[in-house]
């Protein structure tokens, strides 16, 4: 009986600690630009503000690709862009990569797979994964996690669909399948 009571007490303490941690962490995040999971048909309020909410202009960033080429998001204004934050150790990220590859082949979209390199064992692991999967879109290397922090990525994978005006139109926390990618992409301007 003592073991059951002790186990319940420990579980309650862990739950309490998690709730406190999440509450404290979310209160530090600015309410100006919260991440919104956009898996609904909510109305988008378009602004000229730079931010990570639907309707905001996506923040610019510059990263290197696996091949060493430097790319900036601002270079691609006028194009529809799909940003995907991922890591090789993340099972949902790995699972959605074939759908992202098919999506990039079937639609007129620029796909940027932003690897959370600061969480990886090595770039060799990333490169081997990309080669093994035959992924052809640019893989951008976020060595220090600065771009992930800029976009407040807290779930893996996280994806953003950006219209040709540079405005975020869709945000997904978690893996997407091909059909949902196409459905949301076709809503972009």
PDB file of C-alpha atoms in Angstrom:
ATOM      1  CA  UNK A   1       0.000   0.000   0.000  1.00  0.00           C
ATOM      2  CA  UNK A   2       2.866   2.367   0.837  1.00  0.00           C
ATOM      3  CA  UNK A   3       4.376   1.792  -2.627  1.00  0.00           C
ATOM      4  CA  UNK A   4       1.092   2.739  -4.338  1.00  0.00           C
ATOM      5  CA  UNK A   5       0.751   5.931  -2.288  1.00  0.00           C
ATOM      6  CA  UNK A   6       4.393   6.828  -2.885  1.00  0.00           C
ATOM      7  CA  UNK A   7       4.022   6.157  -6.629  1.00  0.00           C
ATOM      8  CA  UNK A   8       0.911   8.343  -6.844  1.00  0.00           C
ATOM      9  CA  UNK A   9       2.683  11.089  -4.911  1.00  0.00           C
ATOM     10  CA  UNK A  10       5.675  10.975  -7.271  1.00  0.00           C
ATOM     11  CA  UNK A  11       3.429  11.054 -10.341  1.00  0.00           C
ATOM     12  CA  UNK A  12       1.551  14.038  -8.905  1.00  0.00           C
ATOM     13  CA  UNK A  13       4.852  15.847  -8.256  1.00  0.00           C
ATOM     14  CA  UNK A  14       6.049  15.233 -11.826  1.00  0.00           C
ATOM     15  CA  UNK A  15       2.754  16.446 -13.293  1.00  0.00           C
ATOM     16  CA  UNK A  16       2.846  19.528 -11.062  1.00  0.00           C
ATOM     17  CA  UNK A  17       6.445  20.274 -12.093  1.00  0.00           C
ATOM     18  CA  UNK A  18       5.560  19.934 -15.789  1.00  0.00           C
ATOM     19  CA  UNK A  19       2.548  22.218 -15.451  1.00  0.00           C
ATOM     20  CA  UNK A  20       4.631  24.810 -13.601  1.00  0.00           C
ATOM     21  CA  UNK A  21       7.419  24.597 -16.189  1.00  0.00           C
ATOM     22  CA  UNK A  22       5.029  24.986 -19.114  1.00  0.00           C
ATOM     23  CA  UNK A  23       3.210  27.876 -17.419  1.00  0.00           C
ATOM     24  CA  UNK A  24       6.454  29.667 -16.626  1.00  0.00           C
ATOM     25  CA  UNK A  25       7.869  29.085 -20.096  1.00  0.00           C
ATOM     26  CA  UNK A  26       4.747  30.238 -21.934  1.00  0.00           C
ATOM     27  CA  UNK A  27       4.526  33.388 -19.805  1.00  0.00           C
ATOM     28  CA  UNK A  28       8.026  34.382 -20.984  1.00  0.00           C
ATOM     29  CA  UNK A  29       6.963  34.199 -24.628  1.00  0.00           C
ATOM     30  CA  UNK A  30       5.808  37.545 -25.967  1.00  0.00           C
ATOM     31  CA  UNK A  31       2.085  37.702 -26.612  1.00  0.00           C
ATOM     32  CA  UNK A  32       2.878  39.886 -29.623  1.00  0.00           C
ATOM     33  CA  UNK A  33       3.714  36.981 -31.901  1.00  0.00           C
ATOM     34  CA  UNK A  34       2.394  33.668 -30.634  1.00  0.00           C
ATOM     35  CA  UNK A  35       2.661  30.616 -32.810  1.00  0.00           C
ATOM     36  CA  UNK A  36      -0.762  29.578 -34.031  1.00  0.00           C
ATOM     37  CA  UNK A  37      -1.370  26.101 -35.299  1.00  0.00           C
ATOM     38  CA  UNK A  38      -3.303  26.894 -38.442  1.00  0.00           C
ATOM     39  CA  UNK A  39      -5.034  23.617 -39.056  1.00  0.00           C
ATOM     40  CA  UNK A  40      -8.354  25.412 -39.255  1.00  0.00           C
ATOM     41  CA  UNK A  41      -9.997  27.692 -41.777  1.00  0.00           C
ATOM     42  CA  UNK A  42      -9.804  30.711 -39.435  1.00  0.00           C
ATOM     43  CA  UNK A  43      -9.828  34.121 -41.092  1.00  0.00           C
ATOM     44  CA  UNK A  44      -6.361  35.559 -41.587  1.00  0.00           C
ATOM     45  CA  UNK A  45      -5.708  39.176 -40.653  1.00  0.00           C
ATOM     46  CA  UNK A  46      -3.026  40.432 -43.010  1.00  0.00           C
ATOM     47  CA  UNK A  47      -0.618  43.005 -41.610  1.00  0.00           C
ATOM     48  CA  UNK A  48       2.664  44.559 -42.631  1.00  0.00           C
ATOM     49  CA  UNK A  49       4.168  43.378 -39.342  1.00  0.00           C
ATOM     50  CA  UNK A  50       7.061  40.972 -39.469  1.00  0.00           C
ATOM     51  CA  UNK A  51       6.274  38.002 -37.262  1.00  0.00           C
ATOM     52  CA  UNK A  52       5.360  34.350 -37.107  1.00  0.00           C
ATOM     53  CA  UNK A  53       1.579  34.608 -36.986  1.00  0.00           C
ATOM     54  CA  UNK A  54      -0.664  33.901 -39.934  1.00  0.00           C
ATOM     55  CA  UNK A  55      -0.948  37.090 -41.950  1.00  0.00           C
ATOM     56  CA  UNK A  56       2.456  38.452 -40.848  1.00  0.00           C
ATOM     57  CA  UNK A  57       5.382  38.960 -43.176  1.00  0.00           C
ATOM     58  CA  UNK A  58       7.768  36.068 -42.463  1.00  0.00           C
ATOM     59  CA  UNK A  59      11.005  37.102 -40.743  1.00  0.00           C
ATOM     60  CA  UNK A  60      14.004  37.057 -43.046  1.00  0.00           C
ATOM     61  CA  UNK A  61      16.936  34.778 -42.343  1.00  0.00           C
ATOM     62  CA  UNK A  62      20.090  33.618 -44.068  1.00  0.00           C
ATOM     63  CA  UNK A  63      21.444  30.065 -43.769  1.00  0.00           C
ATOM     64  CA  UNK A  64      23.860  27.823 -45.613  1.00  0.00           C
ATOM     65  CA  UNK A  65      22.743  24.699 -47.436  1.00  0.00           C
ATOM     66  CA  UNK A  66      24.406  21.321 -46.987  1.00  0.00           C
ATOM     67  CA  UNK A  67      26.322  22.130 -50.179  1.00  0.00           C
ATOM     68  CA  UNK A  68      27.641  25.420 -48.724  1.00  0.00           C
ATOM     69  CA  UNK A  69      25.427  27.792 -50.746  1.00  0.00           C
ATOM     70  CA  UNK A  70      24.030  30.771 -48.792  1.00  0.00           C
ATOM     71  CA  UNK A  71      20.288  31.409 -49.101  1.00  0.00           C
ATOM     72  CA  UNK A  72      18.112  34.177 -47.671  1.00  0.00           C
ATOM     73  CA  UNK A  73      14.339  33.919 -47.481  1.00  0.00           C
ATOM     74  CA  UNK A  74      13.995  37.483 -48.836  1.00  0.00           C
ATOM     75  CA  UNK A  75      15.606  36.371 -52.126  1.00  0.00           C
ATOM     76  CA  UNK A  76      12.490  34.367 -52.896  1.00  0.00           C
ATOM     77  CA  UNK A  77       9.794  37.011 -52.564  1.00  0.00           C
ATOM     78  CA  UNK A  78       7.386  36.433 -55.430  1.00  0.00           C
ATOM     79  CA  UNK A  79       7.592  32.653 -54.927  1.00  0.00           C
ATOM     80  CA  UNK A  80       5.534  30.375 -52.700  1.00  0.00           C
ATOM     81  CA  UNK A  81       7.728  28.862 -49.993  1.00  0.00           C
ATOM     82  CA  UNK A  82       7.310  25.889 -47.667  1.00  0.00           C
ATOM     83  CA  UNK A  83       9.604  26.027 -44.614  1.00  0.00           C
ATOM     84  CA  UNK A  84       9.990  22.803 -42.669  1.00  0.00           C
ATOM     85  CA  UNK A  85      11.965  22.610 -39.408  1.00  0.00           C
ATOM     86  CA  UNK A  86      13.136  19.033 -38.842  1.00  0.00           C
ATOM     87  CA  UNK A  87      15.809  16.717 -37.414  1.00  0.00           C
ATOM     88  CA  UNK A  88      17.007  13.220 -38.329  1.00  0.00           C
ATOM     89  CA  UNK A  89      16.335  11.880 -34.811  1.00  0.00           C
ATOM     90  CA  UNK A  90      12.657  12.962 -34.975  1.00  0.00           C
ATOM     91  CA  UNK A  91      10.391  10.058 -36.111  1.00  0.00           C
ATOM     92  CA  UNK A  92       7.516  12.304 -37.358  1.00  0.00           C
ATOM     93  CA  UNK A  93      10.062  14.411 -39.277  1.00  0.00           C
ATOM     94  CA  UNK A  94      11.487  11.327 -40.941  1.00  0.00           C
ATOM     95  CA  UNK A  95       8.002  10.038 -41.731  1.00  0.00           C
ATOM     96  CA  UNK A  96       6.884  13.209 -43.516  1.00  0.00           C
ATOM     97  CA  UNK A  97      10.020  13.621 -45.674  1.00  0.00           C
ATOM     98  CA  UNK A  98       8.766  11.397 -48.544  1.00  0.00           C
ATOM     99  CA  UNK A  99       5.535  13.442 -48.648  1.00  0.00           C
ATOM    100  CA  UNK A 100       7.549  16.681 -48.673  1.00  0.00           C
ATOM    101  CA  UNK A 101       9.652  15.328 -51.550  1.00  0.00           C
ATOM    102  CA  UNK A 102       6.529  14.396 -53.541  1.00  0.00           C
ATOM    103  CA  UNK A 103       4.962  17.788 -52.713  1.00  0.00           C
ATOM    104  CA  UNK A 104       8.061  19.613 -54.000  1.00  0.00           C
ATOM    105  CA  UNK A 105       7.950  17.604 -57.227  1.00  0.00           C
ATOM    106  CA  UNK A 106       4.202  18.031 -57.851  1.00  0.00           C
ATOM    107  CA  UNK A 107       3.638  21.692 -56.944  1.00  0.00           C
ATOM    108  CA  UNK A 108       5.237  25.007 -57.937  1.00  0.00           C
ATOM    109  CA  UNK A 109       6.723  25.537 -54.477  1.00  0.00           C
ATOM    110  CA  UNK A 110      10.164  26.156 -53.044  1.00  0.00           C
ATOM    111  CA  UNK A 111      10.762  23.772 -50.170  1.00  0.00           C
ATOM    112  CA  UNK A 112      13.393  24.667 -47.600  1.00  0.00           C
ATOM    113  CA  UNK A 113      14.059  21.866 -45.132  1.00  0.00           C
ATOM    114  CA  UNK A 114      15.670  23.654 -42.175  1.00  0.00           C
ATOM    115  CA  UNK A 115      17.645  21.097 -40.215  1.00  0.00           C
ATOM    116  CA  UNK A 116      17.931  21.711 -36.475  1.00  0.00           C
ATOM    117  CA  UNK A 117      21.643  21.011 -36.740  1.00  0.00           C
ATOM    118  CA  UNK A 118      22.386  22.111 -33.185  1.00  0.00           C
ATOM    119  CA  UNK A 119      20.417  19.020 -32.036  1.00  0.00           C
ATOM    120  CA  UNK A 120      22.098  16.542 -34.409  1.00  0.00           C
ATOM    121  CA  UNK A 121      25.055  14.208 -33.810  1.00  0.00           C
ATOM    122  CA  UNK A 122      26.840  15.508 -36.897  1.00  0.00           C
ATOM    123  CA  UNK A 123      26.347  16.916 -40.371  1.00  0.00           C
ATOM    124  CA  UNK A 124      27.395  13.511 -41.708  1.00  0.00           C
ATOM    125  CA  UNK A 125      24.234  12.029 -40.153  1.00  0.00           C
ATOM    126  CA  UNK A 126      22.126  14.715 -41.844  1.00  0.00           C
ATOM    127  CA  UNK A 127      23.854  14.316 -45.199  1.00  0.00           C
ATOM    128  CA  UNK A 128      23.549  10.507 -45.104  1.00  0.00           C
ATOM    129  CA  UNK A 129      19.838  10.748 -44.296  1.00  0.00           C
ATOM    130  CA  UNK A 130      19.217  13.183 -47.185  1.00  0.00           C
ATOM    131  CA  UNK A 131      21.197  11.010 -49.614  1.00  0.00           C
ATOM    132  CA  UNK A 132      19.462   7.800 -48.489  1.00  0.00           C
ATOM    133  CA  UNK A 133      16.000   9.343 -48.899  1.00  0.00           C
ATOM    134  CA  UNK A 134      16.786  11.004 -52.254  1.00  0.00           C
ATOM    135  CA  UNK A 135      15.612  14.371 -50.946  1.00  0.00           C
ATOM    136  CA  UNK A 136      16.260  17.025 -53.604  1.00  0.00           C
ATOM    137  CA  UNK A 137      15.078  20.298 -52.031  1.00  0.00           C
ATOM    138  CA  UNK A 138      17.603  22.593 -50.352  1.00  0.00           C
ATOM    139  CA  UNK A 139      18.506  21.472 -46.830  1.00  0.00           C
ATOM    140  CA  UNK A 140      19.423  24.512 -44.761  1.00  0.00           C
ATOM    141  CA  UNK A 141      21.696  24.141 -41.750  1.00  0.00           C
ATOM    142  CA  UNK A 142      20.580  25.940 -38.568  1.00  0.00           C
ATOM    143  CA  UNK A 143      23.872  25.363 -36.717  1.00  0.00           C
ATOM    144  CA  UNK A 144      23.071  27.361 -33.587  1.00  0.00           C
ATOM    145  CA  UNK A 145      19.283  27.145 -33.614  1.00  0.00           C
ATOM    146  CA  UNK A 146      18.937  30.884 -34.287  1.00  0.00           C
ATOM    147  CA  UNK A 147      16.354  30.520 -37.060  1.00  0.00           C
ATOM    148  CA  UNK A 148      14.409  27.936 -35.045  1.00  0.00           C
ATOM    149  CA  UNK A 149      14.386  30.449 -32.194  1.00  0.00           C
ATOM    150  CA  UNK A 150      13.348  33.269 -34.562  1.00  0.00           C
ATOM    151  CA  UNK A 151      10.340  31.158 -35.626  1.00  0.00           C
ATOM    152  CA  UNK A 152       9.796  29.925 -32.035  1.00  0.00           C
ATOM    153  CA  UNK A 153       9.937  26.291 -33.045  1.00  0.00           C
ATOM    154  CA  UNK A 154       8.996  24.157 -30.060  1.00  0.00           C
ATOM    155  CA  UNK A 155       7.508  21.105 -31.778  1.00  0.00           C
ATOM    156  CA  UNK A 156       9.213  18.936 -34.359  1.00  0.00           C
ATOM    157  CA  UNK A 157       8.454  19.118 -37.182  1.00  0.00           C
ATOM    158  CA  UNK A 158       7.048  22.623 -37.607  1.00  0.00           C
ATOM    159  CA  UNK A 159       6.125  23.951 -41.051  1.00  0.00           C
ATOM    160  CA  UNK A 160       5.240  27.359 -42.479  1.00  0.00           C
ATOM    161  CA  UNK A 161       3.605  28.065 -45.834  1.00  0.00           C
ATOM    162  CA  UNK A 162       4.496  31.501 -47.129  1.00  0.00           C
ATOM    163  CA  UNK A 163       2.675  33.113 -50.058  1.00  0.00           C
ATOM    164  CA  UNK A 164       4.281  34.978 -52.948  1.00  0.00           C
ATOM    165  CA  UNK A 165       4.000  38.257 -50.986  1.00  0.00           C
ATOM    166  CA  UNK A 166       6.190  36.845 -48.213  1.00  0.00           C
ATOM    167  CA  UNK A 167       3.209  36.479 -45.869  1.00  0.00           C
ATOM    168  CA  UNK A 168       2.686  33.441 -43.625  1.00  0.00           C
ATOM    169  CA  UNK A 169      -0.581  31.769 -44.566  1.00  0.00           C
ATOM    170  CA  UNK A 170      -0.335  28.435 -42.755  1.00  0.00           C
ATOM    171  CA  UNK A 171       1.501  27.094 -39.711  1.00  0.00           C
ATOM    172  CA  UNK A 172       1.591  23.413 -38.764  1.00  0.00           C
ATOM    173  CA  UNK A 173       2.951  22.057 -35.510  1.00  0.00           C
ATOM    174  CA  UNK A 174       3.637  18.395 -36.138  1.00  0.00           C
ATOM    175  CA  UNK A 175       3.843  16.215 -39.221  1.00  0.00           C
ATOM    176  CA  UNK A 176       1.800  16.910 -42.341  1.00  0.00           C
ATOM    177  CA  UNK A 177       0.739  14.428 -44.977  1.00  0.00           C
ATOM    178  CA  UNK A 178       0.865  15.039 -48.721  1.00  0.00           C
ATOM    179  CA  UNK A 179      -2.884  15.713 -49.119  1.00  0.00           C
ATOM    180  CA  UNK A 180      -2.897  18.384 -46.400  1.00  0.00           C
ATOM    181  CA  UNK A 181       0.215  20.032 -47.858  1.00  0.00           C
ATOM    182  CA  UNK A 182      -1.441  20.285 -51.265  1.00  0.00           C
ATOM    183  CA  UNK A 183      -4.776  21.448 -49.825  1.00  0.00           C
ATOM    184  CA  UNK A 184      -3.204  24.308 -47.835  1.00  0.00           C
ATOM    185  CA  UNK A 185      -0.715  25.193 -50.579  1.00  0.00           C
ATOM    186  CA  UNK A 186      -3.478  25.671 -53.137  1.00  0.00           C
ATOM    187  CA  UNK A 187      -5.052  28.302 -50.867  1.00  0.00           C
ATOM    188  CA  UNK A 188      -1.921  30.498 -51.154  1.00  0.00           C
ATOM    189  CA  UNK A 189      -1.822  33.610 -53.323  1.00  0.00           C
TER     190      UNK A 189
END
